[in-house]
Short mmCIF file of C-alpha atoms in Angstrom, two decimals:
data_model
loop_
_atom_site.label_atom_id
_atom_site.label_comp_id
_atom_site.label_asym_id
_atom_site.label_seq_id
_atom_site.Cartn_x
_atom_site.Cartn_y
_atom_site.Cartn_z
CA SER A 918 -27.98 -28.25 10.86
CA GLN A 919 -26.11 -25.03 11.31
CA LYS A 920 -26.87 -22.46 8.63
CA ILE A 921 -26.27 -18.86 7.69
CA GLU A 922 -28.67 -17.48 5.12
CA GLN A 923 -28.45 -14.22 3.24
CA ASN A 924 -30.82 -12.83 0.61
CA SER A 925 -30.53 -15.52 -2.02
CA GLU A 926 -31.44 -13.24 -4.90
CA ALA A 927 -29.54 -10.21 -6.05
CA LEU A 928 -30.91 -6.93 -4.76
CA ASN A 929 -31.51 -4.08 -7.20
CA ILE A 930 -32.06 -0.66 -5.67
CA GLN A 931 -32.62 2.78 -7.11
CA GLU A 932 -29.89 5.26 -6.28
CA GLY A 933 -30.73 7.34 -3.23
CA LYS A 934 -32.92 4.67 -1.63
CA THR A 935 -32.03 2.60 1.41
CA ALA A 936 -30.76 -0.89 0.72
CA THR A 937 -31.49 -3.51 3.39
CA LEU A 938 -29.70 -6.84 3.42
CA THR A 939 -30.62 -9.73 5.68
CA CYS A 940 -28.51 -12.31 7.46
CA ASN A 941 -30.27 -15.12 9.30
CA TYR A 942 -28.61 -17.91 11.21
CA THR A 943 -29.64 -21.02 13.09
CA ASN A 944 -27.98 -23.05 15.81
CA TYR A 945 -25.18 -20.59 16.43
CA SER A 946 -24.57 -18.31 19.39
CA PRO A 947 -22.16 -15.82 17.89
CA ALA A 948 -20.22 -13.47 20.10
CA TYR A 949 -19.90 -11.07 17.19
CA LEU A 950 -21.30 -10.59 13.78
CA GLN A 951 -19.39 -8.87 11.02
CA TRP A 952 -20.24 -7.52 7.59
CA TYR A 953 -17.79 -7.52 4.72
CA ARG A 954 -17.93 -6.09 1.22
CA GLN A 955 -16.52 -8.00 -1.73
CA ASP A 956 -15.97 -6.54 -5.18
CA PRO A 957 -15.46 -8.78 -8.24
CA GLY A 958 -11.97 -10.24 -8.35
CA ARG A 959 -11.09 -8.93 -4.91
CA GLY A 960 -10.99 -10.30 -1.40
CA PRO A 961 -13.62 -9.28 1.16
CA VAL A 962 -13.11 -6.01 3.03
CA PHE A 963 -14.28 -5.56 6.61
CA LEU A 964 -17.03 -2.98 7.12
CA LEU A 965 -18.66 -3.25 10.52
CA LEU A 966 -18.69 -5.44 13.61
CA ILE A 967 -21.49 -5.70 16.15
CA ARG A 968 -21.31 -7.48 19.48
CA GLU A 969 -23.97 -9.79 20.89
CA ASN A 970 -24.95 -7.25 23.52
CA GLU A 971 -25.34 -4.43 21.00
CA LYS A 972 -28.58 -3.79 19.15
CA GLU A 973 -27.32 -1.35 16.56
CA LYS A 974 -24.08 -0.01 15.14
CA ARG A 975 -23.60 2.85 12.69
CA LYS A 976 -20.78 4.00 10.47
CA GLU A 977 -21.42 6.86 8.07
CA ARG A 978 -24.20 5.66 5.75
CA LEU A 979 -24.09 2.11 7.10
CA LYS A 980 -26.22 0.70 9.90
CA VAL A 981 -26.21 -2.82 11.28
CA THR A 982 -28.72 -4.31 13.69
CA PHE A 983 -28.31 -7.55 15.60
CA ASP A 984 -31.25 -9.41 17.12
CA THR A 985 -29.99 -12.49 18.96
CA THR A 986 -33.57 -13.58 19.75
CA LEU A 987 -34.57 -13.60 16.09
CA LYS A 988 -31.06 -14.75 15.15
CA GLN A 989 -30.94 -12.06 12.52
CA SER A 990 -28.81 -9.13 11.45
CA LEU A 991 -29.92 -6.40 9.08
CA PHE A 992 -27.45 -4.32 7.11
CA HIS A 993 -28.67 -0.96 5.82
CA ILE A 994 -27.05 1.41 3.34
CA THR A 995 -28.81 4.77 3.31
CA ALA A 996 -28.68 7.21 0.40
CA SER A 997 -27.32 4.38 -1.73
CA GLN A 998 -24.92 5.14 -4.59
CA PRO A 999 -23.86 3.12 -7.64
CA ALA A 1000 -20.43 2.78 -5.99
CA ASP A 1001 -22.12 0.73 -3.26
CA SER A 1002 -22.76 -2.04 -5.79
CA ALA A 1003 -20.93 -5.15 -4.57
CA THR A 1004 -21.51 -8.43 -2.79
CA TYR A 1005 -21.99 -8.14 0.95
CA LEU A 1006 -21.10 -11.02 3.25
CA CYS A 1007 -22.14 -11.52 6.83
CA ALA A 1008 -19.85 -13.50 9.09
CA LEU A 1009 -20.42 -15.01 12.51
CA ASP A 1010 -17.64 -15.11 15.04
CA ILE A 1011 -18.19 -18.39 16.85
CA ARG A 1012 -16.85 -18.08 20.38
CA SER A 1013 -16.81 -21.84 20.81
CA SER A 1014 -14.16 -22.10 18.13
CA ALA A 1015 -11.15 -19.85 18.34
CA SER A 1016 -10.19 -20.48 14.78
CA LYS A 1017 -13.24 -19.86 12.71
CA ILE A 1018 -15.43 -17.12 11.41
CA ILE A 1019 -18.33 -18.60 9.49
CA PHE A 1020 -19.29 -16.69 6.36
CA GLY A 1021 -22.61 -16.49 4.60
CA SER A 1022 -22.73 -16.85 0.82
CA GLY A 1023 -23.35 -13.14 0.34
CA THR A 1024 -25.94 -10.91 -1.30
CA ARG A 1025 -25.17 -9.16 -4.56
CA LEU A 1026 -26.34 -5.56 -4.43
CA SER A 1027 -26.78 -3.40 -7.52
CA ILE A 1028 -27.55 0.30 -7.27
CA ARG A 1029 -28.92 1.72 -10.49
CA PRO A 1030 -28.55 5.43 -11.30
CA GLY B 1428 1.43 -0.32 5.01
CA ALA B 1429 1.22 -3.29 2.70
CA GLY B 1430 -1.82 -5.48 2.85
CA VAL B 1431 -2.08 -9.23 2.42
CA SER B 1432 -0.56 -10.37 -0.85
CA GLN B 1433 -1.07 -13.63 -2.69
CA SER B 1434 0.66 -15.21 -5.65
CA PRO B 1435 0.07 -16.15 -8.32
CA SER B 1436 -3.07 -14.18 -9.07
CA ASN B 1437 -4.12 -16.81 -11.61
CA LYS B 1438 -3.05 -20.40 -12.01
CA VAL B 1439 -4.13 -22.77 -14.75
CA THR B 1440 -3.04 -26.36 -14.36
CA GLU B 1441 -3.79 -29.76 -15.73
CA LYS B 1442 -5.65 -32.39 -13.76
CA GLY B 1443 -3.26 -34.48 -11.71
CA LYS B 1444 -0.59 -31.80 -11.31
CA ASP B 1445 0.47 -30.31 -7.98
CA VAL B 1446 0.10 -26.58 -7.29
CA GLU B 1447 1.46 -24.24 -4.63
CA LEU B 1448 -0.28 -21.04 -3.64
CA ARG B 1449 1.51 -18.40 -1.59
CA CYS B 1450 0.28 -15.91 0.98
CA ASP B 1451 2.20 -13.03 2.56
CA PRO B 1452 0.21 -11.77 5.56
CA ILE B 1453 0.34 -8.31 7.06
CA SER B 1454 3.48 -7.89 9.12
CA GLY B 1455 2.81 -8.52 12.79
CA HIS B 1456 -0.39 -10.48 12.25
CA THR B 1457 -0.18 -13.73 14.15
CA ALA B 1458 -3.27 -15.42 12.73
CA LEU B 1459 -3.51 -16.62 9.12
CA TYR B 1460 -6.45 -18.26 7.38
CA TRP B 1461 -7.02 -19.99 4.06
CA TYR B 1462 -10.46 -20.07 2.46
CA ARG B 1463 -11.85 -21.38 -0.79
CA GLN B 1464 -14.58 -19.58 -2.73
CA SER B 1465 -16.35 -21.24 -5.61
CA LEU B 1466 -18.30 -19.18 -8.13
CA GLY B 1467 -21.26 -17.53 -6.45
CA GLN B 1468 -20.59 -19.27 -3.17
CA GLY B 1469 -19.53 -18.15 0.27
CA LEU B 1470 -16.14 -18.65 1.79
CA GLU B 1471 -15.26 -22.20 2.79
CA PHE B 1472 -12.79 -22.36 5.67
CA LEU B 1473 -9.77 -24.54 4.96
CA ILE B 1474 -7.05 -24.07 7.56
CA TYR B 1475 -5.98 -21.67 10.31
CA PHE B 1476 -2.59 -20.85 11.80
CA GLN B 1477 -2.09 -19.00 15.07
CA GLY B 1478 1.46 -18.21 16.13
CA ASN B 1479 3.43 -21.34 16.93
CA SER B 1480 0.38 -23.44 17.78
CA ALA B 1481 -0.58 -26.49 15.78
CA PRO B 1482 -2.75 -25.42 12.84
CA ASP B 1483 -6.48 -26.10 12.74
CA LYS B 1484 -6.80 -28.26 9.62
CA SER B 1485 -10.42 -29.18 10.15
CA GLY B 1486 -11.58 -27.51 6.95
CA LEU B 1487 -9.24 -29.23 4.53
CA PRO B 1488 -11.44 -31.20 2.10
CA SER B 1489 -9.03 -34.08 1.53
CA ASP B 1490 -5.51 -35.25 2.25
CA ARG B 1491 -4.45 -33.80 -1.11
CA PHE B 1492 -4.56 -30.40 0.58
CA SER B 1493 -1.84 -29.24 2.96
CA ALA B 1494 -0.45 -25.95 4.16
CA GLU B 1495 2.63 -24.65 5.89
CA ARG B 1496 3.48 -21.42 7.57
CA THR B 1497 7.18 -20.79 7.85
CA GLY B 1498 8.64 -18.53 10.52
CA GLY B 1499 5.19 -17.39 11.55
CA SER B 1500 4.84 -15.36 8.37
CA VAL B 1501 4.55 -16.60 4.80
CA SER B 1502 2.18 -19.49 4.15
CA THR B 1503 1.98 -21.95 1.28
CA LEU B 1504 -1.13 -23.95 0.42
CA THR B 1505 -0.32 -27.07 -1.60
CA ILE B 1506 -2.83 -29.08 -3.57
CA GLN B 1507 -1.54 -32.40 -4.83
CA ARG B 1508 -2.97 -34.30 -7.79
CA THR B 1509 -5.39 -31.52 -8.60
CA GLN B 1510 -8.93 -32.35 -9.66
CA GLN B 1511 -11.38 -30.24 -11.65
CA GLU B 1512 -13.49 -29.69 -8.54
CA ASP B 1513 -10.52 -27.91 -6.96
CA SER B 1514 -11.12 -25.01 -9.37
CA ALA B 1515 -11.99 -21.98 -7.24
CA VAL B 1516 -10.58 -18.76 -5.84
CA TYR B 1517 -8.30 -19.41 -2.87
CA LEU B 1518 -8.29 -16.54 -0.41
CA CYS B 1519 -5.84 -15.89 2.37
CA ALA B 1520 -6.57 -13.63 5.33
CA SER B 1521 -4.59 -12.51 8.34
CA SER B 1522 -5.59 -10.94 11.63
CA LEU B 1523 -3.75 -9.36 14.48
CA THR B 1524 -4.72 -12.04 16.99
CA SER B 1525 -6.98 -15.02 17.18
CA GLY B 1526 -9.16 -13.65 19.91
CA SER B 1527 -12.60 -12.23 19.40
CA PRO B 1528 -13.28 -9.91 17.69
CA ASP B 1529 -11.23 -11.28 14.85
CA THR B 1530 -11.36 -8.82 11.98
CA GLN B 1531 -9.71 -10.42 9.00
CA TYR B 1532 -7.78 -8.71 6.25
CA PHE B 1533 -7.99 -10.54 2.96
CA GLY B 1534 -5.64 -10.83 0.05
CA PRO B 1535 -6.87 -10.57 -3.55
CA GLY B 1536 -6.99 -14.34 -3.96
CA THR B 1537 -5.55 -16.85 -6.38
CA ARG B 1538 -7.89 -18.05 -9.09
CA LEU B 1539 -7.12 -21.73 -9.73
CA THR B 1540 -8.40 -23.42 -12.86
CA VAL B 1541 -7.88 -27.15 -13.25
CA LEU B 1542 -8.36 -28.35 -16.82
#
């Protein structure tokens, strides 16, 4: 079956450390992979997009890697801050379907001071 | 500019009643999506509109669910004869086009509670 798996447990990180979130998928061949942030009571907000032919993408303190062989993306937040606490969703852009982005269930990240 | 807006923000209804949820996408965005998010779960795709094309309804869980998009802008998601399992947050998103990459802009959601 087709699956997207993110860290099932909440992640608790000490402020200043690097947080690493994992997104694994099976049976998809995504053209793109996206990461979104979702705060309680709000809709997801787009953060970063990485294409299938890109290995790494950076934006400020964020870094995303995309390994199509391992079928895995890693999302890193360096120098983490309490304001980074949120749920982070990965989403696969399935080229075979023009209408759908498939979302993972998200990983809840807590940064403690 | 204004983002995606949804109304109402909260809706409490009794089992068996019909509800209508509204979404105002970002002006100029041709693609519009509806998702459902249950507590602690990911986003479940419901329906997708792209311009004047026939909508992709493949995610609708039952025939009690329907959606319209009038004039290529505002969309209404209707749930008839609501059931308790319909309780969730209903999220609307719009994007500039339907082509890849398809970065979606989400509204704040409507929290539906069916008693």
